[in-house]
């Protein structure tokens, strides 16, 4: 049995996709349960903890798919850049994962994560812009790959990142309205606001699912 570097990277790429999409469904379900009117504050707290924990898998998987996907593209010759570009790509990937884990571990210390959170948000905006430009340039014949399916897949990935940013923006005021619900002191207006925020965020989440399926199809079929 031949276990090559390419095979290992491909398996990781598939696993990251599965964990991203699979656990995102769990996050979606947990979010819907924690706003139910017929559960206790203790149950809300448990649902919130489960949702936050599960949400780390998609966040880590996003960084993993970028890093491993870029590695596969370069090693297979799909992406026309020198192989030493793998070094900064992996450095970015590792730092990305470290940022995700740091924010999760210190989520209850807002002052401690303030700077990292801002850097993480701006990094995502930069990545969205960079990947969008690279993919469109490639589709126009002036980018880093001649594989149109790959260029489109990169554009779709940028779309998932944009939707992720959309979730963050939509959820910006969720904590201020959901916090009182955990204490049993929420007003009807706060409950309604928390529910409305979650509904708005779900549109971005469902869009991520659809884009992930499109990206997987492009990678599997390579239609053009």
Short mmCIF file of N, CA and C in Angstrom, two decimals, residues 24-209:
data_model
loop_
_atom_site.label_atom_id
_atom_site.label_comp_id
_atom_site.label_asym_id
_atom_site.label_seq_id
_atom_site.Cartn_x
_atom_site.Cartn_y
_atom_site.Cartn_z
N UNK A 24 -21.19 22.14 11.76
CA UNK A 24 -21.97 23.36 11.57
C UNK A 24 -23.46 23.08 11.71
N UNK A 25 -23.87 21.89 11.30
CA UNK A 25 -25.26 21.49 11.49
C UNK A 25 -25.57 21.39 12.98
N UNK A 26 -24.61 20.86 13.75
CA UNK A 26 -24.78 20.78 15.20
C UNK A 26 -24.88 22.15 15.84
N UNK A 27 -24.07 23.08 15.36
CA UNK A 27 -24.13 24.46 15.85
C UNK A 27 -25.49 25.07 15.55
N UNK A 28 -25.96 24.84 14.34
CA UNK A 28 -27.26 25.35 13.90
C UNK A 28 -28.38 24.82 14.80
N UNK A 29 -28.36 23.53 15.09
CA UNK A 29 -29.41 22.92 15.91
C UNK A 29 -29.33 23.42 17.35
N UNK A 30 -28.12 23.50 17.90
CA UNK A 30 -27.95 23.99 19.27
C UNK A 30 -28.45 25.42 19.41
N UNK A 31 -28.17 26.23 18.39
CA UNK A 31 -28.62 27.62 18.41
C UNK A 31 -30.14 27.72 18.43
N UNK A 32 -30.78 26.84 17.67
CA UNK A 32 -32.25 26.87 17.62
C UNK A 32 -32.86 26.42 18.95
N UNK A 33 -32.18 25.50 19.64
CA UNK A 33 -32.71 24.98 20.90
C UNK A 33 -32.55 25.96 22.06
N UNK A 34 -31.45 26.71 22.05
CA UNK A 34 -31.19 27.54 23.23
C UNK A 34 -32.09 28.77 23.31
N UNK A 35 -32.87 29.03 22.27
CA UNK A 35 -33.81 30.15 22.30
C UNK A 35 -35.25 29.71 22.53
N UNK A 36 -35.44 28.42 22.76
CA UNK A 36 -36.80 27.92 23.02
C UNK A 36 -37.36 28.54 24.30
N UNK A 37 -38.65 28.80 24.30
CA UNK A 37 -39.29 29.42 25.46
C UNK A 37 -39.57 28.43 26.58
N UNK A 38 -39.55 27.12 26.25
CA UNK A 38 -39.97 26.11 27.23
C UNK A 38 -38.80 25.41 27.91
N UNK A 39 -37.60 26.00 27.90
CA UNK A 39 -36.48 25.36 28.59
C UNK A 39 -35.99 26.27 29.72
N UNK A 40 -35.29 25.67 30.67
CA UNK A 40 -34.81 26.42 31.84
C UNK A 40 -33.55 27.21 31.49
N UNK A 41 -33.17 28.10 32.39
CA UNK A 41 -31.95 28.88 32.17
C UNK A 41 -30.73 27.96 32.18
N UNK A 42 -30.78 26.89 32.99
CA UNK A 42 -29.67 25.94 33.02
C UNK A 42 -29.53 25.24 31.67
N UNK A 43 -30.65 24.89 31.08
CA UNK A 43 -30.62 24.24 29.76
C UNK A 43 -30.10 25.19 28.69
N UNK A 44 -30.47 26.46 28.81
CA UNK A 44 -29.96 27.45 27.86
C UNK A 44 -28.44 27.54 27.94
N UNK A 45 -27.94 27.52 29.17
CA UNK A 45 -26.50 27.62 29.38
C UNK A 45 -25.78 26.41 28.78
N UNK A 46 -26.36 25.23 28.97
CA UNK A 46 -25.77 24.01 28.40
C UNK A 46 -25.76 24.08 26.88
N UNK A 47 -26.88 24.51 26.30
CA UNK A 47 -26.96 24.64 24.84
C UNK A 47 -25.93 25.63 24.31
N UNK A 48 -25.76 26.73 25.04
CA UNK A 48 -24.79 27.74 24.61
C UNK A 48 -23.37 27.19 24.66
N UNK A 49 -23.06 26.42 25.70
CA UNK A 49 -21.73 25.82 25.81
C UNK A 49 -21.48 24.81 24.70
N UNK A 50 -22.50 24.00 24.41
CA UNK A 50 -22.37 23.01 23.33
C UNK A 50 -22.17 23.72 22.00
N UNK A 51 -22.95 24.75 21.75
CA UNK A 51 -22.85 25.48 20.49
C UNK A 51 -21.46 26.10 20.33
N UNK A 52 -20.96 26.73 21.39
CA UNK A 52 -19.65 27.38 21.32
C UNK A 52 -18.54 26.36 21.08
N UNK A 53 -18.63 25.22 21.76
CA UNK A 53 -17.62 24.17 21.59
C UNK A 53 -17.64 23.62 20.17
N UNK A 54 -18.83 23.27 19.69
CA UNK A 54 -18.94 22.71 18.34
C UNK A 54 -18.49 23.70 17.27
N UNK A 55 -18.70 24.98 17.54
CA UNK A 55 -18.38 26.01 16.55
C UNK A 55 -16.89 26.11 16.28
N UNK A 56 -16.06 25.54 17.16
CA UNK A 56 -14.62 25.60 16.93
C UNK A 56 -14.19 24.69 15.78
N UNK A 57 -14.92 23.62 15.55
CA UNK A 57 -14.57 22.69 14.47
C UNK A 57 -14.66 23.36 13.10
N UNK A 58 -15.75 24.06 12.77
CA UNK A 58 -15.79 24.77 11.49
C UNK A 58 -14.71 25.85 11.38
N UNK A 59 -14.44 26.52 12.49
CA UNK A 59 -13.43 27.58 12.46
C UNK A 59 -12.04 27.02 12.18
N UNK A 60 -11.70 25.91 12.85
CA UNK A 60 -10.41 25.26 12.61
C UNK A 60 -10.38 24.65 11.21
N UNK A 61 -11.49 24.07 10.80
CA UNK A 61 -11.56 23.42 9.49
C UNK A 61 -11.39 24.42 8.36
N UNK A 62 -11.89 25.64 8.53
CA UNK A 62 -11.70 26.67 7.50
C UNK A 62 -10.22 26.93 7.28
N UNK A 63 -9.48 27.08 8.37
CA UNK A 63 -8.04 27.29 8.27
C UNK A 63 -7.36 26.06 7.67
N UNK A 64 -7.83 24.89 8.07
CA UNK A 64 -7.24 23.65 7.57
C UNK A 64 -7.47 23.45 6.09
N UNK A 65 -8.68 23.73 5.63
CA UNK A 65 -9.00 23.58 4.20
C UNK A 65 -8.15 24.53 3.36
N UNK A 66 -7.99 25.75 3.83
CA UNK A 66 -7.15 26.71 3.10
C UNK A 66 -5.71 26.20 3.00
N UNK A 67 -5.14 25.79 4.13
CA UNK A 67 -3.74 25.39 4.17
C UNK A 67 -3.49 24.11 3.37
N UNK A 68 -4.29 23.10 3.62
CA UNK A 68 -4.12 21.82 2.93
C UNK A 68 -4.49 21.94 1.46
N UNK A 69 -5.55 22.69 1.17
CA UNK A 69 -5.95 22.89 -0.22
C UNK A 69 -4.88 23.59 -1.03
N UNK A 70 -4.28 24.64 -0.45
CA UNK A 70 -3.19 25.34 -1.14
C UNK A 70 -1.99 24.42 -1.34
N UNK A 71 -1.73 23.58 -0.34
CA UNK A 71 -0.62 22.63 -0.45
C UNK A 71 -0.85 21.65 -1.59
N UNK A 72 -2.04 21.10 -1.67
CA UNK A 72 -2.38 20.18 -2.77
C UNK A 72 -2.24 20.87 -4.12
N UNK A 73 -2.74 22.09 -4.20
CA UNK A 73 -2.69 22.83 -5.46
C UNK A 73 -1.28 23.07 -5.94
N UNK A 74 -0.40 23.45 -5.01
CA UNK A 74 1.00 23.72 -5.37
C UNK A 74 1.75 22.44 -5.69
N UNK A 75 1.59 21.41 -4.85
CA UNK A 75 2.32 20.15 -5.05
C UNK A 75 1.88 19.44 -6.32
N UNK A 76 0.63 19.58 -6.70
CA UNK A 76 0.13 18.93 -7.91
C UNK A 76 0.37 19.77 -9.16
N UNK A 77 0.87 20.97 -8.99
CA UNK A 77 1.15 21.83 -10.13
C UNK A 77 -0.05 22.60 -10.63
N UNK A 78 -1.15 22.57 -9.87
CA UNK A 78 -2.34 23.33 -10.27
C UNK A 78 -2.13 24.83 -10.07
N UNK A 79 -1.37 25.17 -9.03
CA UNK A 79 -1.10 26.57 -8.71
C UNK A 79 0.34 26.89 -9.11
N UNK A 80 0.50 27.87 -9.96
CA UNK A 80 1.81 28.18 -10.54
C UNK A 80 2.60 29.16 -9.67
N UNK A 81 3.07 28.66 -8.53
CA UNK A 81 3.96 29.44 -7.67
C UNK A 81 5.07 28.51 -7.18
N UNK A 82 6.24 29.05 -6.82
CA UNK A 82 7.32 28.21 -6.30
C UNK A 82 6.90 27.46 -5.04
N UNK A 83 7.47 26.28 -4.83
CA UNK A 83 7.08 25.46 -3.69
C UNK A 83 7.46 26.07 -2.35
N UNK A 84 8.41 27.00 -2.34
CA UNK A 84 8.76 27.61 -1.06
C UNK A 84 7.62 28.46 -0.50
N UNK A 85 6.60 28.74 -1.33
CA UNK A 85 5.42 29.45 -0.85
C UNK A 85 4.65 28.61 0.17
N UNK A 86 4.95 27.31 0.22
CA UNK A 86 4.29 26.45 1.21
C UNK A 86 4.66 26.87 2.63
N UNK A 87 5.86 27.42 2.80
CA UNK A 87 6.30 27.82 4.14
C UNK A 87 5.41 28.94 4.71
N UNK A 88 5.28 30.08 4.02
CA UNK A 88 4.39 31.12 4.58
C UNK A 88 2.93 30.68 4.66
N UNK A 89 2.51 29.83 3.72
CA UNK A 89 1.12 29.35 3.75
C UNK A 89 0.87 28.55 5.03
N UNK A 90 1.81 27.67 5.39
CA UNK A 90 1.64 26.87 6.60
C UNK A 90 1.80 27.71 7.86
N UNK A 91 2.67 28.70 7.81
CA UNK A 91 2.80 29.61 8.96
C UNK A 91 1.47 30.34 9.19
N UNK A 92 0.88 30.83 8.12
CA UNK A 92 -0.42 31.50 8.22
C UNK A 92 -1.48 30.54 8.76
N UNK A 93 -1.48 29.31 8.24
CA UNK A 93 -2.46 28.32 8.68
C UNK A 93 -2.35 28.00 10.16
N UNK A 94 -1.12 27.80 10.63
CA UNK A 94 -0.91 27.48 12.05
C UNK A 94 -1.31 28.66 12.93
N UNK A 95 -0.90 29.87 12.54
CA UNK A 95 -1.27 31.06 13.32
C UNK A 95 -2.78 31.27 13.33
N UNK A 96 -3.41 30.94 12.23
CA UNK A 96 -4.87 31.06 12.12
C UNK A 96 -5.55 30.15 13.13
N UNK A 97 -5.10 28.89 13.19
CA UNK A 97 -5.67 27.93 14.14
C UNK A 97 -5.39 28.37 15.57
N UNK A 98 -4.17 28.84 15.83
CA UNK A 98 -3.82 29.31 17.17
C UNK A 98 -4.72 30.47 17.59
N UNK A 99 -5.02 31.35 16.65
CA UNK A 99 -5.90 32.48 16.94
C UNK A 99 -7.30 32.00 17.31
N UNK A 100 -7.81 31.04 16.55
CA UNK A 100 -9.14 30.48 16.82
C UNK A 100 -9.19 29.88 18.23
N UNK A 101 -8.19 29.08 18.57
CA UNK A 101 -8.17 28.42 19.87
C UNK A 101 -7.96 29.41 21.00
N UNK A 102 -7.13 30.42 20.78
CA UNK A 102 -6.90 31.45 21.80
C UNK A 102 -8.19 32.19 22.12
N UNK A 103 -8.94 32.54 21.08
CA UNK A 103 -10.20 33.26 21.28
C UNK A 103 -11.22 32.39 22.00
N UNK A 104 -11.21 31.09 21.73
CA UNK A 104 -12.15 30.18 22.39
C UNK A 104 -11.78 29.99 23.87
N UNK A 105 -10.50 29.73 24.13
CA UNK A 105 -10.06 29.47 25.50
C UNK A 105 -10.27 30.69 26.40
N UNK A 106 -10.13 31.86 25.83
CA UNK A 106 -10.23 33.10 26.62
C UNK A 106 -11.50 33.89 26.33
N UNK A 107 -12.55 33.19 25.89
CA UNK A 107 -13.78 33.88 25.49
C UNK A 107 -14.44 34.68 26.61
N UNK A 108 -14.16 34.31 27.86
CA UNK A 108 -14.77 35.02 28.99
C UNK A 108 -13.86 36.14 29.52
N UNK A 109 -12.82 36.46 28.78
CA UNK A 109 -11.90 37.54 29.16
C UNK A 109 -11.80 38.53 28.00
N UNK A 110 -12.84 39.35 27.81
CA UNK A 110 -12.92 40.25 26.65
C UNK A 110 -11.72 41.16 26.46
N UNK A 111 -11.16 41.66 27.55
CA UNK A 111 -10.01 42.56 27.43
C UNK A 111 -8.77 41.81 26.93
N UNK A 112 -8.66 40.55 27.32
CA UNK A 112 -7.50 39.74 26.93
C UNK A 112 -7.52 39.41 25.44
N UNK A 113 -8.72 39.25 24.88
CA UNK A 113 -8.82 38.83 23.48
C UNK A 113 -9.12 39.98 22.53
N UNK A 114 -9.26 41.19 23.07
CA UNK A 114 -9.68 42.32 22.24
C UNK A 114 -8.78 42.53 21.03
N UNK A 115 -7.47 42.54 21.25
CA UNK A 115 -6.52 42.79 20.16
C UNK A 115 -6.52 41.64 19.16
N UNK A 116 -6.46 40.41 19.67
CA UNK A 116 -6.44 39.24 18.79
C UNK A 116 -7.73 39.15 17.99
N UNK A 117 -8.83 39.48 18.62
CA UNK A 117 -10.13 39.44 17.94
C UNK A 117 -10.16 40.43 16.78
N UNK A 118 -9.62 41.62 17.00
CA UNK A 118 -9.58 42.64 15.95
C UNK A 118 -8.66 42.21 14.81
N UNK A 119 -7.50 41.64 15.17
CA UNK A 119 -6.56 41.15 14.15
C UNK A 119 -7.21 40.03 13.34
N UNK A 120 -7.87 39.12 14.03
CA UNK A 120 -8.53 37.99 13.37
C UNK A 120 -9.59 38.48 12.38
N UNK A 121 -10.38 39.45 12.79
CA UNK A 121 -11.44 39.97 11.92
C UNK A 121 -10.85 40.64 10.68
N UNK A 122 -9.83 41.47 10.87
CA UNK A 122 -9.21 42.15 9.74
C UNK A 122 -8.45 41.19 8.84
N UNK A 123 -7.88 40.15 9.43
CA UNK A 123 -7.22 39.11 8.64
C UNK A 123 -8.21 38.44 7.70
N UNK A 124 -9.40 38.15 8.20
CA UNK A 124 -10.41 37.51 7.38
C UNK A 124 -10.85 38.42 6.23
N UNK A 125 -10.99 39.70 6.51
CA UNK A 125 -11.35 40.64 5.44
C UNK A 125 -10.25 40.69 4.38
N UNK A 126 -9.00 40.67 4.83
CA UNK A 126 -7.87 40.69 3.91
C UNK A 126 -7.84 39.42 3.06
N UNK A 127 -8.09 38.29 3.69
CA UNK A 127 -8.10 37.01 2.97
C UNK A 127 -9.22 36.98 1.93
N UNK A 128 -10.38 37.47 2.30
CA UNK A 128 -11.51 37.51 1.36
C UNK A 128 -11.14 38.32 0.13
N UNK A 129 -10.57 39.51 0.36
CA UNK A 129 -10.18 40.38 -0.75
C UNK A 129 -9.10 39.74 -1.60
N UNK A 130 -8.08 39.17 -0.95
CA UNK A 130 -6.96 38.57 -1.67
C UNK A 130 -7.40 37.37 -2.51
N UNK A 131 -8.16 36.47 -1.91
CA UNK A 131 -8.61 35.28 -2.63
C UNK A 131 -9.56 35.63 -3.76
N UNK A 132 -10.39 36.64 -3.55
CA UNK A 132 -11.31 37.07 -4.61
C UNK A 132 -10.54 37.62 -5.80
N UNK A 133 -9.55 38.46 -5.53
CA UNK A 133 -8.73 39.03 -6.61
C UNK A 133 -7.97 37.94 -7.35
N UNK A 134 -7.34 37.02 -6.61
CA UNK A 134 -6.57 35.95 -7.23
C UNK A 134 -7.45 35.04 -8.09
N UNK A 135 -8.63 34.72 -7.59
CA UNK A 135 -9.52 33.82 -8.34
C UNK A 135 -10.06 34.48 -9.60
N UNK A 136 -10.48 35.74 -9.49
CA UNK A 136 -11.00 36.45 -10.67
C UNK A 136 -9.90 36.65 -11.70
N UNK A 137 -8.69 37.01 -11.23
CA UNK A 137 -7.56 37.17 -12.15
C UNK A 137 -7.26 35.86 -12.87
N UNK A 138 -7.34 34.75 -12.15
CA UNK A 138 -7.10 33.44 -12.76
C UNK A 138 -8.16 33.10 -13.79
N UNK A 139 -9.41 33.41 -13.49
CA UNK A 139 -10.49 33.16 -14.44
C UNK A 139 -10.33 34.00 -15.71
N UNK A 140 -9.67 35.15 -15.56
CA UNK A 140 -9.43 36.03 -16.71
C UNK A 140 -8.11 35.70 -17.42
N UNK A 141 -7.42 34.68 -16.90
CA UNK A 141 -6.18 34.24 -17.56
C UNK A 141 -4.93 34.95 -17.11
N UNK A 142 -5.00 35.66 -15.99
CA UNK A 142 -3.83 36.42 -15.53
C UNK A 142 -3.51 36.15 -14.06
N UNK A 143 -3.90 34.97 -13.57
CA UNK A 143 -3.71 34.66 -12.17
C UNK A 143 -2.67 33.58 -11.91
N UNK A 144 -2.86 32.84 -10.84
CA UNK A 144 -1.87 31.85 -10.42
C UNK A 144 -2.23 30.43 -10.83
N UNK A 145 -3.37 30.25 -11.48
CA UNK A 145 -3.76 28.92 -11.94
C UNK A 145 -4.50 29.00 -13.28
N UNK A 146 -4.26 27.99 -14.11
CA UNK A 146 -4.97 27.90 -15.38
C UNK A 146 -6.21 27.01 -15.26
N UNK A 147 -6.39 26.42 -14.09
CA UNK A 147 -7.54 25.54 -13.85
C UNK A 147 -8.74 26.39 -13.44
N UNK A 148 -9.67 26.56 -14.35
CA UNK A 148 -10.83 27.41 -14.05
C UNK A 148 -11.67 26.86 -12.90
N UNK A 149 -11.76 25.53 -12.80
CA UNK A 149 -12.53 24.94 -11.71
C UNK A 149 -11.90 25.29 -10.37
N UNK A 150 -10.56 25.33 -10.32
CA UNK A 150 -9.87 25.66 -9.08
C UNK A 150 -10.03 27.14 -8.75
N UNK A 151 -9.93 27.98 -9.78
CA UNK A 151 -10.12 29.42 -9.56
C UNK A 151 -11.52 29.70 -9.01
N UNK A 152 -12.51 29.01 -9.57
CA UNK A 152 -13.88 29.19 -9.10
C UNK A 152 -14.05 28.64 -7.68
N UNK A 153 -13.36 27.54 -7.39
CA UNK A 153 -13.42 26.95 -6.05
C UNK A 153 -12.83 27.91 -5.02
N UNK A 154 -11.74 28.58 -5.38
CA UNK A 154 -11.15 29.57 -4.48
C UNK A 154 -12.12 30.73 -4.26
N UNK A 155 -12.81 31.14 -5.32
CA UNK A 155 -13.80 32.21 -5.19
C UNK A 155 -14.94 31.79 -4.28
N UNK A 156 -15.36 30.54 -4.40
CA UNK A 156 -16.42 30.01 -3.53
C UNK A 156 -15.94 29.98 -2.08
N UNK A 157 -14.68 29.59 -1.87
CA UNK A 157 -14.12 29.58 -0.52
C UNK A 157 -14.12 30.99 0.07
N UNK A 158 -13.75 31.97 -0.76
CA UNK A 158 -13.81 33.36 -0.30
C UNK A 158 -15.24 33.74 0.08
N UNK A 159 -16.20 33.18 -0.65
CA UNK A 159 -17.60 33.41 -0.33
C UNK A 159 -17.99 32.85 1.02
N UNK A 160 -17.46 31.67 1.36
CA UNK A 160 -17.75 31.09 2.68
C UNK A 160 -17.16 31.95 3.78
N UNK A 161 -15.97 32.48 3.53
CA UNK A 161 -15.35 33.37 4.52
C UNK A 161 -16.18 34.64 4.69
N UNK A 162 -16.68 35.16 3.58
CA UNK A 162 -17.51 36.37 3.64
C UNK A 162 -18.79 36.11 4.43
N UNK A 163 -19.38 34.94 4.23
CA UNK A 163 -20.58 34.57 4.99
C UNK A 163 -20.26 34.44 6.47
N UNK A 164 -19.06 33.91 6.77
CA UNK A 164 -18.63 33.81 8.16
C UNK A 164 -18.52 35.17 8.82
N UNK A 165 -17.99 36.13 8.08
CA UNK A 165 -17.92 37.50 8.57
C UNK A 165 -19.34 38.05 8.75
N UNK A 166 -20.22 37.70 7.81
CA UNK A 166 -21.61 38.12 7.92
C UNK A 166 -22.27 37.61 9.19
N UNK A 167 -21.96 36.38 9.56
CA UNK A 167 -22.49 35.81 10.81
C UNK A 167 -22.02 36.64 12.00
N UNK A 168 -20.74 36.97 12.00
CA UNK A 168 -20.19 37.75 13.12
C UNK A 168 -20.86 39.11 13.23
N UNK A 169 -21.04 39.76 12.10
CA UNK A 169 -21.67 41.08 12.10
C UNK A 169 -23.13 40.97 12.56
N UNK A 170 -23.82 39.95 12.06
CA UNK A 170 -25.23 39.76 12.43
C UNK A 170 -25.38 39.45 13.92
N UNK A 171 -24.39 38.73 14.49
CA UNK A 171 -24.47 38.30 15.89
C UNK A 171 -23.85 39.31 16.85
N UNK A 172 -23.46 40.46 16.36
CA UNK A 172 -22.73 41.43 17.17
C UNK A 172 -23.44 41.77 18.48
N UNK A 173 -24.75 41.95 18.44
CA UNK A 173 -25.50 42.35 19.63
C UNK A 173 -26.23 41.18 20.29
N UNK A 174 -25.90 39.96 19.87
CA UNK A 174 -26.62 38.80 20.41
C UNK A 174 -26.35 38.62 21.90
N UNK A 175 -25.09 38.72 22.30
CA UNK A 175 -24.73 38.49 23.70
C UNK A 175 -25.45 39.43 24.66
N UNK A 176 -25.60 40.68 24.26
CA UNK A 176 -26.25 41.67 25.12
C UNK A 176 -27.71 41.33 25.36
N UNK A 177 -28.32 40.63 24.40
CA UNK A 177 -29.73 40.26 24.53
C UNK A 177 -29.91 38.85 25.09
N UNK A 178 -28.95 37.96 24.79
CA UNK A 178 -29.07 36.58 25.27
C UNK A 178 -28.57 36.44 26.71
N UNK A 179 -27.62 37.28 27.12
CA UNK A 179 -27.09 37.21 28.48
C UNK A 179 -28.18 37.26 29.54
N UNK A 180 -29.10 38.22 29.45
CA UNK A 180 -30.19 38.27 30.43
C UNK A 180 -31.07 37.02 30.41
N UNK A 181 -31.18 36.36 29.25
CA UNK A 181 -31.97 35.13 29.17
C UNK A 181 -31.33 34.02 30.00
N UNK A 182 -29.99 34.01 30.05
CA UNK A 182 -29.29 33.02 30.87
C UNK A 182 -29.48 33.27 32.35
N UNK A 183 -29.77 34.51 32.71
CA UNK A 183 -29.98 34.86 34.11
C UNK A 183 -31.46 34.85 34.50
N UNK A 184 -32.33 34.66 33.50
CA UNK A 184 -33.76 34.67 33.76
C UNK A 184 -34.32 36.05 33.97
N UNK A 185 -33.60 37.08 33.49
CA UNK A 185 -34.04 38.47 33.71
C UNK A 185 -34.36 39.19 32.40
N UNK A 186 -34.42 38.46 31.30
CA UNK A 186 -34.63 39.08 30.00
C UNK A 186 -36.04 39.64 29.85
N UNK A 187 -36.15 40.77 29.21
CA UNK A 187 -37.45 41.35 28.90
C UNK A 187 -37.97 40.72 27.61
N UNK A 188 -39.27 40.81 27.35
CA UNK A 188 -39.80 40.28 26.09
C UNK A 188 -39.11 40.89 24.87
N UNK A 189 -38.74 42.16 24.98
CA UNK A 189 -38.06 42.82 23.86
C UNK A 189 -36.68 42.20 23.62
N UNK A 190 -35.97 41.87 24.70
CA UNK A 190 -34.64 41.26 24.55
C UNK A 190 -34.74 39.86 23.96
N UNK A 191 -35.75 39.12 24.37
CA UNK A 191 -35.96 37.78 23.82
C UNK A 191 -36.26 37.86 22.33
N UNK A 192 -37.14 38.78 21.98
CA UNK A 192 -37.51 38.95 20.57
C UNK A 192 -36.31 39.39 19.74
N UNK A 193 -35.49 40.26 20.32
CA UNK A 193 -34.31 40.74 19.61
C UNK A 193 -33.30 39.62 19.41
N UNK A 194 -33.09 38.80 20.43
CA UNK A 194 -32.16 37.68 20.32
C UNK A 194 -32.63 36.70 19.24
N UNK A 195 -33.91 36.43 19.21
CA UNK A 195 -34.46 35.52 18.20
C UNK A 195 -34.31 36.09 16.79
N UNK A 196 -34.54 37.39 16.64
CA UNK A 196 -34.41 38.04 15.33
C UNK A 196 -32.97 38.02 14.85
N UNK A 197 -32.04 38.24 15.76
CA UNK A 197 -30.61 38.21 15.41
C UNK A 197 -30.22 36.82 14.92
N UNK A 198 -30.69 35.80 15.62
CA UNK A 198 -30.37 34.42 15.24
C UNK A 198 -30.94 34.07 13.88
N UNK A 199 -32.14 34.52 13.59
CA UNK A 199 -32.75 34.27 12.28
C UNK A 199 -31.92 34.90 11.17
N UNK A 200 -31.49 36.13 11.38
CA UNK A 200 -30.67 36.81 10.37
C UNK A 200 -29.34 36.09 10.15
N UNK A 201 -28.75 35.60 11.23
CA UNK A 201 -27.46 34.90 11.13
C UNK A 201 -27.61 33.58 10.39
N UNK A 202 -28.76 32.93 10.54
CA UNK A 202 -28.96 31.62 9.92
C UNK A 202 -28.93 31.69 8.40
N UNK A 203 -29.30 32.82 7.82
CA UNK A 203 -29.23 32.95 6.36
C UNK A 203 -27.79 32.81 5.87
N UNK A 204 -26.86 33.39 6.61
CA UNK A 204 -25.45 33.27 6.26
C UNK A 204 -24.96 31.84 6.46
N UNK A 205 -25.43 31.20 7.54
CA UNK A 205 -25.02 29.82 7.83
C UNK A 205 -25.46 28.87 6.72
N UNK A 206 -26.71 28.97 6.32
CA UNK A 206 -27.23 28.11 5.25
C UNK A 206 -26.49 28.38 3.95
N UNK A 207 -26.13 29.63 3.71
CA UNK A 207 -25.36 29.97 2.51
C UNK A 207 -23.99 29.30 2.54
N UNK A 208 -23.37 29.24 3.72
CA UNK A 208 -22.09 28.55 3.85
C UNK A 208 -22.24 27.09 3.47
N UNK A 209 -23.30 26.44 3.94
CA UNK A 209 -23.51 25.03 3.60
C UNK A 209 -23.59 24.84 2.09
#
